[in-house]
Structure formats: structure tokens, C-alpha cells
């Protein structure tokens, strides 16, 4: 395990930041070698990611096997048409990753022209630093929407907007255990619907020529 991965794991459950945070001088520019197509092609399909996941494994499997992408959202995503790719930066131990990425996998499997690949936080470090949470953190999961030419068409950071707003308001006055309990309860009740809806909305905006980011 690298030092980056070790320090990332110290935050398991509460949020999933990288080593830096607010006040570190701001996000760096992406290095010239950061080729989104290369990063995407280096990523794992969800099945391969799931095969090697050993942290929170039961939750990863349960969300994928029992989760559902709402039919109305699937139809909206199919109506967008074209070729789109989701480049997800995720870690198997991250509580936000396990509560979002399986539902994006289910969506991508049901929408022709939409594909998902996953890279870890080391490979995706520059992208995470360039697309931060509202309170200035680089975090997993970070999802970059790519068009047919592997150009960035939008991004989605860490968790759904409703949960993110709740976390920003309540995190300062809750201890770690209570924050995690409430966050995980929200995810259970939501069942991935908000994540899928926001990604579909991101697709719709991108198809209409309006690139943008959710959460960061």
C-alpha cells in the first residue's frame, strides 16, 4: 500500500479526500500528459473492479445485485443518444464510492452508448484536484463525463447535491460516528436514485452543449 492510499484510508466512512484540502494553494493545472482517453482506457470495467474489491465488498455486491436504475431515468438517458463515457475515480473502501458507483454501473449497462470505467485515486489525482467539492476538497468518487472524442463534457463530485448540502451544514457539529450513521441512512433510503438522476441530468445538459459540474 502506498503512502497516498494509507492516508486516504484514515478518512474512511466520513468523506474520501485526497491528501490536500482547503487552503493548499488551489487545484493544480492538469499536466500536459494527462490524456483523458488514455486514462479512460486504463480504467477497469465495473465487473473487473468488483472482482478485485476487498473493502466493503458485501456492500459493493449488494448494491450492484439488488439496486435498480429507475426506468424513467433509463429512458431519459437513452433519449440523449450518442456516445458517452463515465470516467470514475473511486476507491473500494470509500463510503461515498460504494453508495454511488454501483448504480452508475447499472445505468451504463442499460443505456446503449454509455460506458463506465474506473481508475483509482492515484491515477486520477490531478483530475480530483481540479474538480473539488464545494468546501474545497479533492474527493472520491469524482466522475468525469467524456464525449465521443474523449473530451470533458461535465463532472460530478463525491455525493448527490441534497446529501452534500446536508453534510456541509451538519458535519461541523456532529461527531464522526453520528455523521456516518446519518449519511449512510440517507444513502439507504435514497437507493442510488439521486446519483442516477444527477448523472442523467448531466448527460442531458452536455448533449445540449452545456458542460458543467455537479458538486464541485
Short mmCIF file of C-alpha atoms in Angstrom, two decimals:
data_model
loop_
_atom_site.label_atom_id
_atom_site.label_comp_id
_atom_site.label_asym_id
_atom_site.label_seq_id
_atom_site.Cartn_x
_atom_site.Cartn_y
_atom_site.Cartn_z
CA UNK A 1 0.00 0.00 0.00
CA UNK A 2 1.35 3.44 -0.91
CA UNK A 3 1.51 6.39 1.48
CA UNK A 4 -1.23 8.12 -0.54
CA UNK A 5 -3.58 5.14 -0.12
CA UNK A 6 -2.77 4.83 3.59
CA UNK A 7 -3.60 8.45 4.31
CA UNK A 8 -6.74 8.22 2.21
CA UNK A 9 -7.94 5.29 4.30
CA UNK A 10 -7.71 7.33 7.50
CA UNK A 11 -10.84 9.18 6.37
CA UNK A 12 -12.88 6.07 5.53
CA UNK A 13 -16.61 6.47 6.10
CA UNK A 14 -16.78 10.21 6.71
CA UNK A 15 -15.66 11.54 3.36
CA UNK A 16 -12.99 10.38 0.99
CA UNK A 17 -10.50 13.19 0.40
CA UNK A 18 -7.03 13.14 -1.05
CA UNK A 19 -4.01 14.37 0.90
CA UNK A 20 -4.67 18.04 0.39
CA UNK A 21 -7.59 20.25 1.36
CA UNK A 22 -8.79 23.84 1.50
CA UNK A 23 -6.08 26.46 1.62
CA UNK A 24 -3.37 24.39 -0.07
CA UNK A 25 -2.90 26.87 -2.88
CA UNK A 26 -5.75 25.73 -5.10
CA UNK A 27 -6.03 23.00 -7.68
CA UNK A 28 -3.04 22.47 -9.95
CA UNK A 29 -3.34 22.66 -13.67
CA UNK A 30 -3.61 19.25 -15.29
CA UNK A 31 -0.24 18.07 -16.57
CA UNK A 32 0.14 18.05 -20.35
CA UNK A 33 0.48 14.24 -20.29
CA UNK A 34 -2.94 13.83 -18.72
CA UNK A 35 -4.75 12.32 -21.69
CA UNK A 36 -8.37 11.61 -20.84
CA UNK A 37 -8.61 8.89 -23.46
CA UNK A 38 -5.52 7.17 -22.07
CA UNK A 39 -6.84 7.42 -18.51
CA UNK A 40 -10.21 6.06 -19.59
CA UNK A 41 -8.72 3.15 -21.49
CA UNK A 42 -6.53 2.32 -18.48
CA UNK A 43 -9.58 2.02 -16.26
CA UNK A 44 -11.44 -1.08 -15.15
CA UNK A 45 -14.91 -2.06 -16.23
CA UNK A 46 -17.18 -2.36 -13.21
CA UNK A 47 -17.09 -6.17 -13.20
CA UNK A 48 -13.29 -6.19 -13.05
CA UNK A 49 -13.30 -3.54 -10.33
CA UNK A 50 -15.80 -5.59 -8.33
CA UNK A 51 -13.71 -8.74 -8.70
CA UNK A 52 -10.74 -7.09 -7.01
CA UNK A 53 -12.61 -5.06 -4.38
CA UNK A 54 -11.87 -6.30 -0.87
CA UNK A 55 -13.02 -3.37 1.28
CA UNK A 56 -16.80 -3.04 1.79
CA UNK A 57 -17.10 -5.96 -0.61
CA UNK A 58 -20.51 -7.14 0.59
CA UNK A 59 -21.95 -3.65 0.15
CA UNK A 60 -20.50 -3.29 -3.35
CA UNK A 61 -22.05 -6.60 -4.37
CA UNK A 62 -25.40 -5.91 -2.69
CA UNK A 63 -25.82 -2.51 -4.32
CA UNK A 64 -24.99 -3.91 -7.73
CA UNK A 65 -27.09 -7.06 -7.47
CA UNK A 66 -30.17 -5.56 -5.82
CA UNK A 67 -30.01 -1.93 -6.96
CA UNK A 68 -32.16 -0.54 -9.74
CA UNK A 69 -31.88 2.41 -12.06
CA UNK A 70 -35.37 3.93 -12.26
CA UNK A 71 -36.96 3.12 -15.67
CA UNK A 72 -37.91 6.76 -16.28
CA UNK A 73 -34.27 7.81 -15.88
CA UNK A 74 -33.07 5.00 -18.12
CA UNK A 75 -35.45 6.21 -20.82
CA UNK A 76 -34.23 9.78 -20.44
CA UNK A 77 -30.63 8.66 -20.75
CA UNK A 78 -31.42 6.56 -23.82
CA UNK A 79 -33.16 9.55 -25.40
CA UNK A 80 -29.92 11.54 -25.22
CA UNK A 81 -28.33 9.24 -27.79
CA UNK A 82 -24.75 9.40 -28.97
CA UNK A 83 -21.61 8.01 -27.34
CA UNK A 84 -20.72 8.99 -23.80
CA UNK A 85 -18.26 7.69 -21.25
CA UNK A 86 -18.09 7.97 -17.47
CA UNK A 87 -14.54 8.06 -16.11
CA UNK A 88 -14.95 7.39 -12.38
CA UNK A 89 -12.21 7.90 -9.81
CA UNK A 90 -13.12 5.64 -6.91
CA UNK A 91 -11.76 3.52 -4.07
CA UNK A 92 -13.34 0.34 -2.77
CA UNK A 93 -13.07 1.47 0.87
CA UNK A 94 -14.79 4.82 0.28
CA UNK A 95 -18.32 5.01 1.68
CA UNK A 96 -19.40 7.54 -0.96
CA UNK A 97 -17.94 5.45 -3.79
CA UNK A 98 -19.74 2.28 -2.72
CA UNK A 99 -23.03 4.15 -2.45
CA UNK A 100 -22.85 5.71 -5.91
CA UNK A 101 -20.68 3.83 -8.41
CA UNK A 102 -22.69 0.54 -8.48
CA UNK A 103 -25.78 2.49 -9.52
CA UNK A 104 -23.87 4.19 -12.33
CA UNK A 105 -22.74 0.75 -13.47
CA UNK A 106 -26.37 -0.37 -13.59
CA UNK A 107 -27.30 2.74 -15.58
CA UNK A 108 -24.48 2.28 -18.08
CA UNK A 109 -25.44 -1.36 -18.66
CA UNK A 110 -28.95 -0.32 -19.65
CA UNK A 111 -28.13 2.64 -21.87
CA UNK A 112 -26.60 1.96 -25.30
CA UNK A 113 -23.74 4.33 -25.99
CA UNK A 114 -22.96 4.94 -22.30
CA UNK A 115 -19.93 3.22 -20.80
CA UNK A 116 -18.15 3.30 -17.43
CA UNK A 117 -14.50 2.83 -16.49
CA UNK A 118 -12.95 3.18 -13.03
CA UNK A 119 -9.48 4.34 -12.02
CA UNK A 120 -8.05 4.77 -8.53
CA UNK A 121 -7.22 7.98 -6.72
CA UNK A 122 -3.53 7.86 -7.62
CA UNK A 123 -4.17 7.65 -11.35
CA UNK A 124 -6.93 10.26 -11.05
CA UNK A 125 -5.22 12.57 -8.58
CA UNK A 126 -4.85 15.57 -10.93
CA UNK A 127 -8.48 15.30 -12.03
CA UNK A 128 -9.67 15.14 -8.43
CA UNK A 129 -7.63 18.18 -7.50
CA UNK A 130 -9.05 20.09 -10.46
CA UNK A 131 -12.67 19.19 -9.63
CA UNK A 132 -13.28 19.74 -5.93
CA UNK A 133 -16.17 19.62 -3.51
CA UNK A 134 -17.92 22.89 -2.57
CA UNK A 135 -15.77 23.09 0.58
CA UNK A 136 -12.55 22.71 -1.39
CA UNK A 137 -11.67 19.03 -1.01
CA UNK A 138 -10.45 16.63 -3.67
CA UNK A 139 -12.57 13.54 -3.10
CA UNK A 140 -13.66 10.16 -4.33
CA UNK A 141 -15.74 9.47 -6.18
CA UNK A 142 -15.11 12.02 -8.88
CA UNK A 143 -16.86 11.24 -12.17
CA UNK A 144 -15.80 12.89 -15.42
CA UNK A 145 -18.26 12.74 -18.32
CA UNK A 146 -16.50 12.34 -21.68
CA UNK A 147 -17.99 12.73 -25.12
CA UNK A 148 -17.36 10.55 -28.16
CA UNK A 149 -13.99 12.25 -28.72
CA UNK A 150 -12.92 11.79 -25.08
CA UNK A 151 -13.36 15.48 -24.34
CA UNK A 152 -14.62 16.51 -20.93
CA UNK A 153 -18.32 17.31 -21.08
CA UNK A 154 -19.09 17.57 -17.36
CA UNK A 155 -18.26 16.24 -13.92
CA UNK A 156 -19.90 15.02 -10.72
CA UNK A 157 -18.12 15.08 -7.36
CA UNK A 158 -18.41 12.93 -4.23
CA UNK A 159 -22.14 12.67 -3.43
CA UNK A 160 -25.61 13.85 -4.52
CA UNK A 161 -26.39 17.54 -4.08
CA UNK A 162 -29.01 17.05 -1.36
CA UNK A 163 -26.68 14.95 0.76
CA UNK A 164 -23.76 17.27 0.10
CA UNK A 165 -25.77 20.27 1.29
CA UNK A 166 -26.76 18.36 4.43
CA UNK A 167 -23.15 17.34 5.07
CA UNK A 168 -21.83 20.88 4.69
CA UNK A 169 -24.40 22.14 7.19
CA UNK A 170 -24.23 19.39 9.81
CA UNK A 171 -20.72 17.93 9.65
CA UNK A 172 -19.15 20.60 11.92
CA UNK A 173 -21.46 19.81 14.84
CA UNK A 174 -21.71 16.02 14.60
CA UNK A 175 -19.16 13.55 15.90
CA UNK A 176 -17.73 11.09 13.40
CA UNK A 177 -19.96 8.18 14.35
CA UNK A 178 -23.21 10.15 14.20
CA UNK A 179 -22.27 11.81 10.92
CA UNK A 180 -21.53 8.45 9.35
CA UNK A 181 -24.74 6.91 10.73
CA UNK A 182 -26.89 9.66 9.25
CA UNK A 183 -25.04 9.73 5.96
CA UNK A 184 -25.37 6.01 5.45
CA UNK A 185 -29.04 6.15 6.42
CA UNK A 186 -29.63 8.78 3.73
CA UNK A 187 -27.94 6.60 1.15
CA UNK A 188 -30.04 3.57 2.13
CA UNK A 189 -33.28 5.50 1.83
CA UNK A 190 -32.28 7.06 -1.48
CA UNK A 191 -31.19 3.79 -3.07
CA UNK A 192 -28.99 5.46 -5.68
CA UNK A 193 -31.85 7.39 -7.28
CA UNK A 194 -30.36 10.84 -6.72
CA UNK A 195 -26.97 9.84 -8.11
CA UNK A 196 -28.52 8.37 -11.25
CA UNK A 197 -30.83 11.36 -11.72
CA UNK A 198 -27.97 13.85 -11.44
CA UNK A 199 -25.83 11.92 -13.91
CA UNK A 200 -28.72 11.74 -16.38
CA UNK A 201 -29.25 15.49 -15.99
CA UNK A 202 -25.51 15.95 -16.63
CA UNK A 203 -25.86 13.91 -19.83
CA UNK A 204 -28.86 15.95 -20.96
CA UNK A 205 -27.06 19.23 -20.39
CA UNK A 206 -23.92 18.01 -22.15
CA UNK A 207 -25.95 16.86 -25.15
CA UNK A 208 -27.43 20.35 -25.24
CA UNK A 209 -23.98 21.93 -25.25
CA UNK A 210 -23.96 22.94 -21.60
CA UNK A 211 -20.93 21.38 -19.95
CA UNK A 212 -20.84 21.65 -16.19
CA UNK A 213 -20.11 20.00 -12.86
CA UNK A 214 -22.31 18.75 -10.05
CA UNK A 215 -20.94 19.11 -6.53
CA UNK A 216 -17.67 20.72 -7.41
#
